[in-house]
Tab-separated table of C-alpha atoms and ligand atoms in Angstrom:
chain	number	residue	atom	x	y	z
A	9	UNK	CA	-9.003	23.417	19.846
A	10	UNK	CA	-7.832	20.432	17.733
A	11	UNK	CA	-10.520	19.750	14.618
A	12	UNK	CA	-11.999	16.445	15.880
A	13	UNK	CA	-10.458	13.448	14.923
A	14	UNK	CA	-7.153	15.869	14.700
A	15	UNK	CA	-4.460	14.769	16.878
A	16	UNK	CA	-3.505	17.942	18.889
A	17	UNK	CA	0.564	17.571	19.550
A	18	UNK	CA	2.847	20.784	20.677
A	19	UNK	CA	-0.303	22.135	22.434
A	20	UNK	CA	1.419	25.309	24.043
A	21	UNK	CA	4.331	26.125	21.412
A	22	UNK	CA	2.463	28.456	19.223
A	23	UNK	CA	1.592	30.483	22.154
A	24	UNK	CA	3.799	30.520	24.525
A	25	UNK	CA	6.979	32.427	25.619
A	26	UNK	CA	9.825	29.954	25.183
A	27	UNK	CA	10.977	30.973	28.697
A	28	UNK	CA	11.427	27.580	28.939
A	29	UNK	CA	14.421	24.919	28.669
A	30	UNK	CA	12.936	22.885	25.527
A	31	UNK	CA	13.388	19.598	26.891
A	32	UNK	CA	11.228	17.543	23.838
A	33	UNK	CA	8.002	17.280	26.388
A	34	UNK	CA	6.771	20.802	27.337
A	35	UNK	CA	3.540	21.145	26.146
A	36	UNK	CA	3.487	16.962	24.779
A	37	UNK	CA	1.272	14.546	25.493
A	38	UNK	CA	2.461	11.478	26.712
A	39	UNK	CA	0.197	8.578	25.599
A	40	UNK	CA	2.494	5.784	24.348
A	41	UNK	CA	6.160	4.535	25.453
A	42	UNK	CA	6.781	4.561	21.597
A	43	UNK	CA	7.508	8.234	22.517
A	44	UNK	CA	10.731	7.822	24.452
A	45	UNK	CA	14.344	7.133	23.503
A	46	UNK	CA	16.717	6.196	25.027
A	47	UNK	CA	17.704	10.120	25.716
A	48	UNK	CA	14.769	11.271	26.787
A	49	UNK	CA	14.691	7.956	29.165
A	50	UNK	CA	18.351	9.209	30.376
A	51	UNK	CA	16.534	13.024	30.925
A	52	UNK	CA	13.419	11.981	32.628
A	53	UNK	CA	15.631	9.502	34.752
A	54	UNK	CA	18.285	12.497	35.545
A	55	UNK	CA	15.253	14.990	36.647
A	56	UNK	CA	13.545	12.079	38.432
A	57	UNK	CA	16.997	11.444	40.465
A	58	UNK	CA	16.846	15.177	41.159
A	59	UNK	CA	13.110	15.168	42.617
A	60	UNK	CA	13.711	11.956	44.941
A	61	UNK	CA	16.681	14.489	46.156
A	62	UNK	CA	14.186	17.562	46.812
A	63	UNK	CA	11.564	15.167	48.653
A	64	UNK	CA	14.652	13.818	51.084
A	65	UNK	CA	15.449	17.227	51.820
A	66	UNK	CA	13.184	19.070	51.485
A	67	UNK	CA	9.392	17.471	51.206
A	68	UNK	CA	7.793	19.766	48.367
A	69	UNK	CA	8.914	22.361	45.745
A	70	UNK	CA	6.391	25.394	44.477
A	71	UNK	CA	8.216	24.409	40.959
A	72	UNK	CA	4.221	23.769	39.756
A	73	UNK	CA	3.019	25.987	42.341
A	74	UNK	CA	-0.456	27.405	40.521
A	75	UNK	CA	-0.863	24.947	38.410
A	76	UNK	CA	-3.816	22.147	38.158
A	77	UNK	CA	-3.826	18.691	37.574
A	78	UNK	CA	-7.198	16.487	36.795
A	79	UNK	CA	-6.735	12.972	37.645
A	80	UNK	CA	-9.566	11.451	35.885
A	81	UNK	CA	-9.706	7.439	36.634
A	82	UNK	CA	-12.632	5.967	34.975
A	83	UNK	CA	-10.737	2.158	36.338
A	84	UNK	CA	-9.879	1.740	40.167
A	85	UNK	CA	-6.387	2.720	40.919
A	86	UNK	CA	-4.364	2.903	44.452
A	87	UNK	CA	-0.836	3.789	43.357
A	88	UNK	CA	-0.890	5.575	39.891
A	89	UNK	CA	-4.094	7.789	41.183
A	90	UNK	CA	-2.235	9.051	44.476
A	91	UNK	CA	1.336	8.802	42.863
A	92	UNK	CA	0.490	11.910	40.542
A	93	UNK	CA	-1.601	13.320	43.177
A	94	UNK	CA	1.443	13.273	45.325
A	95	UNK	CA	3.840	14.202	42.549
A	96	UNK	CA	1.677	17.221	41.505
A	97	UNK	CA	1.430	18.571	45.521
A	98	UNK	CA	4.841	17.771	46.250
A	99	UNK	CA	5.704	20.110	43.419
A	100	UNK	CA	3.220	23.023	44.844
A	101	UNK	CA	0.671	22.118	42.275
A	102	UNK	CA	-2.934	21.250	43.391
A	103	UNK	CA	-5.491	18.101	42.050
A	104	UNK	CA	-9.007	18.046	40.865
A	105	UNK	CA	-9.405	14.245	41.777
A	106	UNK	CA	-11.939	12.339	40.028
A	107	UNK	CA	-11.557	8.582	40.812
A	108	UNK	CA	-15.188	7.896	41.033
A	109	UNK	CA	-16.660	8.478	37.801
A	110	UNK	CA	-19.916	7.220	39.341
A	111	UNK	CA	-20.204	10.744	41.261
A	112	UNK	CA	-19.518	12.359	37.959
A	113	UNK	CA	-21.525	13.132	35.031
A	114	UNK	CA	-20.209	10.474	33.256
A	115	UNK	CA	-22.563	8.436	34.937
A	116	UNK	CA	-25.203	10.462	32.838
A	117	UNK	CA	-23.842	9.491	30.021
A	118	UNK	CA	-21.382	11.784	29.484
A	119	UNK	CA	-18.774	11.110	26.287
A	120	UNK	CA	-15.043	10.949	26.835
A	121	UNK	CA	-14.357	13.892	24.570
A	122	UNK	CA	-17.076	16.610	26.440
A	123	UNK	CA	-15.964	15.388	29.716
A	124	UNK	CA	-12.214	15.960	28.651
A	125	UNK	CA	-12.892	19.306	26.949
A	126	UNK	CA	-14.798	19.988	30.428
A	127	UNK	CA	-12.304	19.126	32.602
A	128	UNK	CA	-9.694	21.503	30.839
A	129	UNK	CA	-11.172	24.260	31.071
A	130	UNK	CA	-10.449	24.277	34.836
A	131	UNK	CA	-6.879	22.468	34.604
A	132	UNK	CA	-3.550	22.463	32.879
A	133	UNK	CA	-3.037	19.069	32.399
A	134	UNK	CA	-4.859	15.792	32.735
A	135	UNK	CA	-4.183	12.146	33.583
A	136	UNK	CA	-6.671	9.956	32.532
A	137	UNK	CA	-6.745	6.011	33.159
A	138	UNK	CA	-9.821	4.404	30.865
A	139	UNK	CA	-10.645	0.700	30.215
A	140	UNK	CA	-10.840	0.994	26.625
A	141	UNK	CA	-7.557	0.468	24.834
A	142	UNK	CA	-6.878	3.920	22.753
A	143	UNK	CA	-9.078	6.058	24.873
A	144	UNK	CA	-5.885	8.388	25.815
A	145	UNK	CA	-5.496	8.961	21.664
A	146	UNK	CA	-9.279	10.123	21.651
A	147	UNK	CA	-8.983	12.357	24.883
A	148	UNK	CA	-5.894	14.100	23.021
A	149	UNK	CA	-7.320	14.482	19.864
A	150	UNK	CA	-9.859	16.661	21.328
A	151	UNK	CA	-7.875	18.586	24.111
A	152	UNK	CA	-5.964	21.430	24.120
A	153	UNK	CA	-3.978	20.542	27.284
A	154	UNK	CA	-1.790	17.679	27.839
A	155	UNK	CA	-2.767	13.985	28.302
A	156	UNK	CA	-1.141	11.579	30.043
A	157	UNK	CA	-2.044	8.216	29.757
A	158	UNK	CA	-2.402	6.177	33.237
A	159	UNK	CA	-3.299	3.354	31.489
A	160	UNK	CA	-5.900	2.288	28.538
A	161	UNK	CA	-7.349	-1.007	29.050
A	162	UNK	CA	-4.929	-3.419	27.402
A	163	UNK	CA	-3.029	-1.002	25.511
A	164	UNK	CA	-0.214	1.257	27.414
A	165	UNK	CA	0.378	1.958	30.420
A	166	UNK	CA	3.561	4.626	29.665
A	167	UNK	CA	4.487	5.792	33.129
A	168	UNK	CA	4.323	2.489	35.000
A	169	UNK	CA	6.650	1.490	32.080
A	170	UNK	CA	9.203	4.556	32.888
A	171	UNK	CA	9.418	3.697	36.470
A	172	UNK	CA	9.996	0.107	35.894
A	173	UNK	CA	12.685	0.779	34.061
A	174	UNK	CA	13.853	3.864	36.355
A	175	UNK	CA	13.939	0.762	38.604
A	176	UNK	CA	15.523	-1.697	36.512
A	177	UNK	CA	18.377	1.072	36.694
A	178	UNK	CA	18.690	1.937	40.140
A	179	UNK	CA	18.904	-2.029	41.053
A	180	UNK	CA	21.390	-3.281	38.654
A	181	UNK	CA	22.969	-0.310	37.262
A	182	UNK	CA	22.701	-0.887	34.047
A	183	UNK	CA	19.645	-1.734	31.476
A	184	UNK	CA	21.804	-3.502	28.998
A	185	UNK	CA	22.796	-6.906	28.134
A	186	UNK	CA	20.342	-7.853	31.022
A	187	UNK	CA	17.753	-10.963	30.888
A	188	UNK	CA	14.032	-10.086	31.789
A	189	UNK	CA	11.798	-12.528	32.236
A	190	UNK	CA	7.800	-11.301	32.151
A	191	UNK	CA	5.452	-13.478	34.096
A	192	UNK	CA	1.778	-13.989	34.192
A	193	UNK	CA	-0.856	-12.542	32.327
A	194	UNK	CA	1.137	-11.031	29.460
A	195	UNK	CA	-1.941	-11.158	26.828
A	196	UNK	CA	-3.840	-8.473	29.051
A	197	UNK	CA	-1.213	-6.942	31.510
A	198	UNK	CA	-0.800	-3.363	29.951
A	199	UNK	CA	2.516	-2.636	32.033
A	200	UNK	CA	4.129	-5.654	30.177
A	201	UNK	CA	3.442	-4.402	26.962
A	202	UNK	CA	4.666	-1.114	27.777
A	203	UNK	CA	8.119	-2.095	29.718
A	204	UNK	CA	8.802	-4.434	26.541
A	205	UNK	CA	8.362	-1.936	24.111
A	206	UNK	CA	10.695	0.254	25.983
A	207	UNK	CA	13.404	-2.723	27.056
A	208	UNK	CA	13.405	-2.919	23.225
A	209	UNK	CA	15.480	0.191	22.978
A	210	UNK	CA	17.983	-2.008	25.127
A	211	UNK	CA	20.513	-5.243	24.558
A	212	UNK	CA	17.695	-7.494	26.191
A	213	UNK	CA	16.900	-10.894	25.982
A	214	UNK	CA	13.576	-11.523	26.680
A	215	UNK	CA	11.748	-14.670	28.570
A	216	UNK	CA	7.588	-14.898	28.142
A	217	UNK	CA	6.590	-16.911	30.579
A	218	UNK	CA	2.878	-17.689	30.673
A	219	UNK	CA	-0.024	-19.994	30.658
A	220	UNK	CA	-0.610	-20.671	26.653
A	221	UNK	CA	-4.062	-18.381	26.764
A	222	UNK	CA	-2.073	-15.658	28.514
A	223	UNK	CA	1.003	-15.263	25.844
A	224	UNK	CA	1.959	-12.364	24.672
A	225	UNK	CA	0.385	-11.070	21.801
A	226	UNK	CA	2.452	-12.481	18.387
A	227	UNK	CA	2.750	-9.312	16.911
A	228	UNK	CA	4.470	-8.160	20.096
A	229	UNK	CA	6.395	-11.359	20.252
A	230	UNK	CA	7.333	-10.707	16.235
A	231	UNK	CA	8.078	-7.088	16.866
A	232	UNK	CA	10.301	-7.827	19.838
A	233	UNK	CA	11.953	-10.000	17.162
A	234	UNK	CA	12.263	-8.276	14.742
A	235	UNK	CA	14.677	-5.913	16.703
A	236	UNK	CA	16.918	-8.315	16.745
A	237	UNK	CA	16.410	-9.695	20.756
A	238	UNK	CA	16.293	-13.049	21.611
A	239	UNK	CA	12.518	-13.750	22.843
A	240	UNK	CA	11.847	-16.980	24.335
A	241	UNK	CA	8.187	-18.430	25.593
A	242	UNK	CA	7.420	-21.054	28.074
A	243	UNK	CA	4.959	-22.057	30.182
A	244	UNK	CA	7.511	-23.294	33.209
A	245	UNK	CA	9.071	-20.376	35.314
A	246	UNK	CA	11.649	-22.846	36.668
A	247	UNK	CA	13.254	-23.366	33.245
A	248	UNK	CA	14.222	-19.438	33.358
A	249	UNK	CA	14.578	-18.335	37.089
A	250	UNK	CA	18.128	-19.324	37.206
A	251	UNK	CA	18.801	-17.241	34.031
A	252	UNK	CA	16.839	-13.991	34.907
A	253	UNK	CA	18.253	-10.435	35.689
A	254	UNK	CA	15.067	-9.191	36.366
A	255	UNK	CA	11.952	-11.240	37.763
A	256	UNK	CA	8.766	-8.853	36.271
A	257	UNK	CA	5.491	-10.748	37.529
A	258	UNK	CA	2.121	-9.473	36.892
A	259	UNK	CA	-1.377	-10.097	37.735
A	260	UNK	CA	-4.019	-12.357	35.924
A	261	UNK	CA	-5.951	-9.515	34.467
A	262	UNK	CA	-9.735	-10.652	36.577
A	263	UNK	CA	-11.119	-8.092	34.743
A	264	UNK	CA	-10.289	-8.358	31.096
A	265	UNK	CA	-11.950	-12.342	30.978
A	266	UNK	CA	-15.472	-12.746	29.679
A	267	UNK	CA	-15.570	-15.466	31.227
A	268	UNK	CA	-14.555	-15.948	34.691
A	269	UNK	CA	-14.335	-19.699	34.532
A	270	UNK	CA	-11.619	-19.605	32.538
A	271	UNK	CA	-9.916	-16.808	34.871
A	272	UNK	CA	-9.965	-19.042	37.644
A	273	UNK	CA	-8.496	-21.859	35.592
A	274	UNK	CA	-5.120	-19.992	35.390
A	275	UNK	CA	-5.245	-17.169	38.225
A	276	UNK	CA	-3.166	-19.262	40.857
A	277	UNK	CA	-0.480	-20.488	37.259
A	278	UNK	CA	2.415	-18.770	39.396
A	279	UNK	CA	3.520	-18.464	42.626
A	280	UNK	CA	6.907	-16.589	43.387
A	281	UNK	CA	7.918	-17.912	47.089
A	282	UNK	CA	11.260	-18.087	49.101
A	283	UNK	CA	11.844	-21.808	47.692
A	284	UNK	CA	11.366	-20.513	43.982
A	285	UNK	CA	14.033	-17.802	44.763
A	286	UNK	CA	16.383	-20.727	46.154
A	287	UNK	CA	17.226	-21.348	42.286
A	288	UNK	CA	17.310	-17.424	41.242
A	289	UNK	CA	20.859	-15.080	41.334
A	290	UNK	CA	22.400	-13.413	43.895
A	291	UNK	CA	22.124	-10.428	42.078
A	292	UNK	CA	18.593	-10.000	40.511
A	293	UNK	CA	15.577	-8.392	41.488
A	294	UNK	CA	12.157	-8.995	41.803
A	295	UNK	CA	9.317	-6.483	40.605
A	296	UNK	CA	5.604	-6.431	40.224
A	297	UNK	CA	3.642	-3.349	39.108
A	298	UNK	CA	1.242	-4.122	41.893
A	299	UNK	CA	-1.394	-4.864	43.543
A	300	UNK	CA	-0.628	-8.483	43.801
A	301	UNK	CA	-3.163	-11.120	44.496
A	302	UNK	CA	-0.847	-14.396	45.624
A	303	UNK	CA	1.616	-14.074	42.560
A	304	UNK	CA	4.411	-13.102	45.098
A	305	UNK	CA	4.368	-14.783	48.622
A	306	UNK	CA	4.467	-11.934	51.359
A	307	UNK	CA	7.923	-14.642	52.289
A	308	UNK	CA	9.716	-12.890	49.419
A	309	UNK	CA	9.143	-9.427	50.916
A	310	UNK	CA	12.133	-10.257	53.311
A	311	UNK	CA	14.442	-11.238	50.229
A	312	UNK	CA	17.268	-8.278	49.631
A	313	UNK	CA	16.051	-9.441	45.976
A	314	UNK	CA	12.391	-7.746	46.605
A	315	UNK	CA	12.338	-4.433	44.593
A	316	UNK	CA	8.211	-4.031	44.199
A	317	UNK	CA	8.568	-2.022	46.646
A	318	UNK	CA	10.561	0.708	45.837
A	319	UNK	CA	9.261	0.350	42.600
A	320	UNK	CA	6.226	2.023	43.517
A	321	UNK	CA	7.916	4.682	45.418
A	322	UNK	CA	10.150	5.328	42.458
A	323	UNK	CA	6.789	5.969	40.485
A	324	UNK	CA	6.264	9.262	42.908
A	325	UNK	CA	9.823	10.351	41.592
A	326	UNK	CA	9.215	9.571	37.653
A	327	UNK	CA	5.671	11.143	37.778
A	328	UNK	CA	6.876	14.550	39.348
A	329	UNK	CA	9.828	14.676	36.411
A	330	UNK	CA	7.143	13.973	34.100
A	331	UNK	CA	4.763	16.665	35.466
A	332	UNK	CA	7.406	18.999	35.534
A	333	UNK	CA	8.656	18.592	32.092
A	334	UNK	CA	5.172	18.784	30.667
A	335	UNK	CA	4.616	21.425	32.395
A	336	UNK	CA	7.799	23.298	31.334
A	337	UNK	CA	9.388	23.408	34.657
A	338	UNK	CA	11.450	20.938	34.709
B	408	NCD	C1	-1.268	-2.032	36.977
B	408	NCD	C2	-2.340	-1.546	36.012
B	408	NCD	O1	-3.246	-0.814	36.406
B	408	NCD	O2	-2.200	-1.881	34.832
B	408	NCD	N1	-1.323	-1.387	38.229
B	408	NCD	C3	-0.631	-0.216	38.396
B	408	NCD	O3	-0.887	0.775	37.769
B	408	NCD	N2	0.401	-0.247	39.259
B	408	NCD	C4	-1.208	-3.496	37.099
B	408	NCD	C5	-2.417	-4.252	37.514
B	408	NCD	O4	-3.486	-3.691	37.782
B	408	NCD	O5	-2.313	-5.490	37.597
């Protein structure tokens, strides 16, 4: 067990046999998209090509048959809970869900850190999703077994961030030299901050576009800068929808506002319909992490330029190469 406080990397190297292709995650947590490089993008992207292959033909895998997952989702969550739930059964594995943390004893008062080191005792790996930013750093400074992050409050949300960009690939072909534009509620929208970080490690030009409270944190904006992309914020989506490669809108973050006043004075700021997408390319495409609440118009679903879609079915694909590199299958 890691001395508390002690971050707790390489869990299984010391004692395990290396029977294993050492592909840089066995054994790893994955809490931040400061992780990745561009190669192991390229990896997790090749074994994630290979596992939307195995579920065409095939349905499941016993690759992880024997092993358990906790999914442990202290925030609501439709498609990262089941997408690793899925991933992990599609690859033979089984799932301790706990989505209700109500029914657990956390609702006793139970601390992060005795509820992790509970929780691994029964499991070999654990995905946690927490409101408070850095809670996926605390869980793996105390386990032995691997974290991955599903999200911590308005920090990181590292595999919706790999599947974006798994996405961003499989549309256009290509992740450089493109033009993103983020829009919405890039203060508080964790998937933003994590796809930016990681389009960073790209030729990207970058378009903020948000209501003034909602910007992008500056020392995002700065460190975006500082890597030598062109970052531009506005206010106006029009000004930049002719431009864009890639169309990334998000949700106003309800939950994040003290006060809701203020939500509702910026929740309706953008609305992506058919006319909008009159001034947009041919070729682009148009993702949101999901769920949406009137940010896209259900009109845009019929545009060949809609990719939210398979976006989130991608995420099945990235989260079963991620489970089964962790997990030293892969
Ligand atoms: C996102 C999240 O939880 O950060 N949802 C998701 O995981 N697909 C985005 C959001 O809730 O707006």
């Amino acid at each position: 067990m890691a001395a508390i406080g002690a971050p707790a990397h390489n869990h299984y190297r010391s004692n395990q046999p290396s029977d294993h292709a050492d592909n840089g995650f066995y054994g790893q947590d994955i809490l931040s998209v400061r992780q990745f490089s561009r190669e192991k993008l390229s990896y997790i992207f090749g074994v994630a090509g290979e596992m939307e292959t195995l579920v065409r033909r095939f349905g499941s895998a016993d690759l992880l048959s024997g092993k358990v997952l906790a999914n442990l989702f202290y925030e609501p969550s439709t498609r990262t809970a089941s997408s690793f739930m899925a991933a992990m059964v599609r690859l033979g594995g089984r799932v301790i869900p706990i989505n209700e943390v109500h029914y657990s004893s956390v609702s006793k008062g139970e601390s992060l850190p005795d509820t992790i080191r509970t929780l691994e005792c029964y499991t070999d790996i654990i995905v946690l999703r927490h409101p408070e930013m850095g809670a996926a750093q605390i869980a793996a400074d105390y386990a032995r077994k691997p974290i991955i992050n599903a999200g911590d409050g308005v920090g990181e949300h590292p595999t919706q961030a790999l599947l974006d960009l798994y996405t961003i690939t499989r549309e256009l072909g290509k992740l450089d030299g493109l033009k993103v534009a983020m829009v919405g509620d890039l203060k508080y929208g964790r998937t933003v901050h994590s796809l930016t970080r990681l389009l960073s490690l790209y030729s990207t030009d970058f378009y903020f576009v948000s209501p003034d409270i909602l910007r992008l944190p500056a020392d995002m904006v700065a460190e975006v800068r500082a890597r030598g992309h062109r970052a531009i914020e506005v206010e106006d989506v029009h000004e930049v929808i002719g431009e864009a490669d890639v169309l990334y809108v998000t949700r106003v973050q309800k939950e994040r506002f003290n006060d809701l006043a203020v939500y509702e004075s910026v929740k309706n700021h953008y609305v992506v319909d058919p006319e909008l997408m009159t001034a947009a390319k041919e070729k682009m495409v148009v993702m949101h992490p999901l769920p949406r609440v009137g940010e896209i118009s259900y009109g845009v679903d019929r545009d060949p330029r809609e990719a939210y879609f398979r976006q989130m079915e991608n995420g099945m694909f990235i989260r079963m190469a991620l489970l089964a590199a962790v997990l030293g299958k892969a």
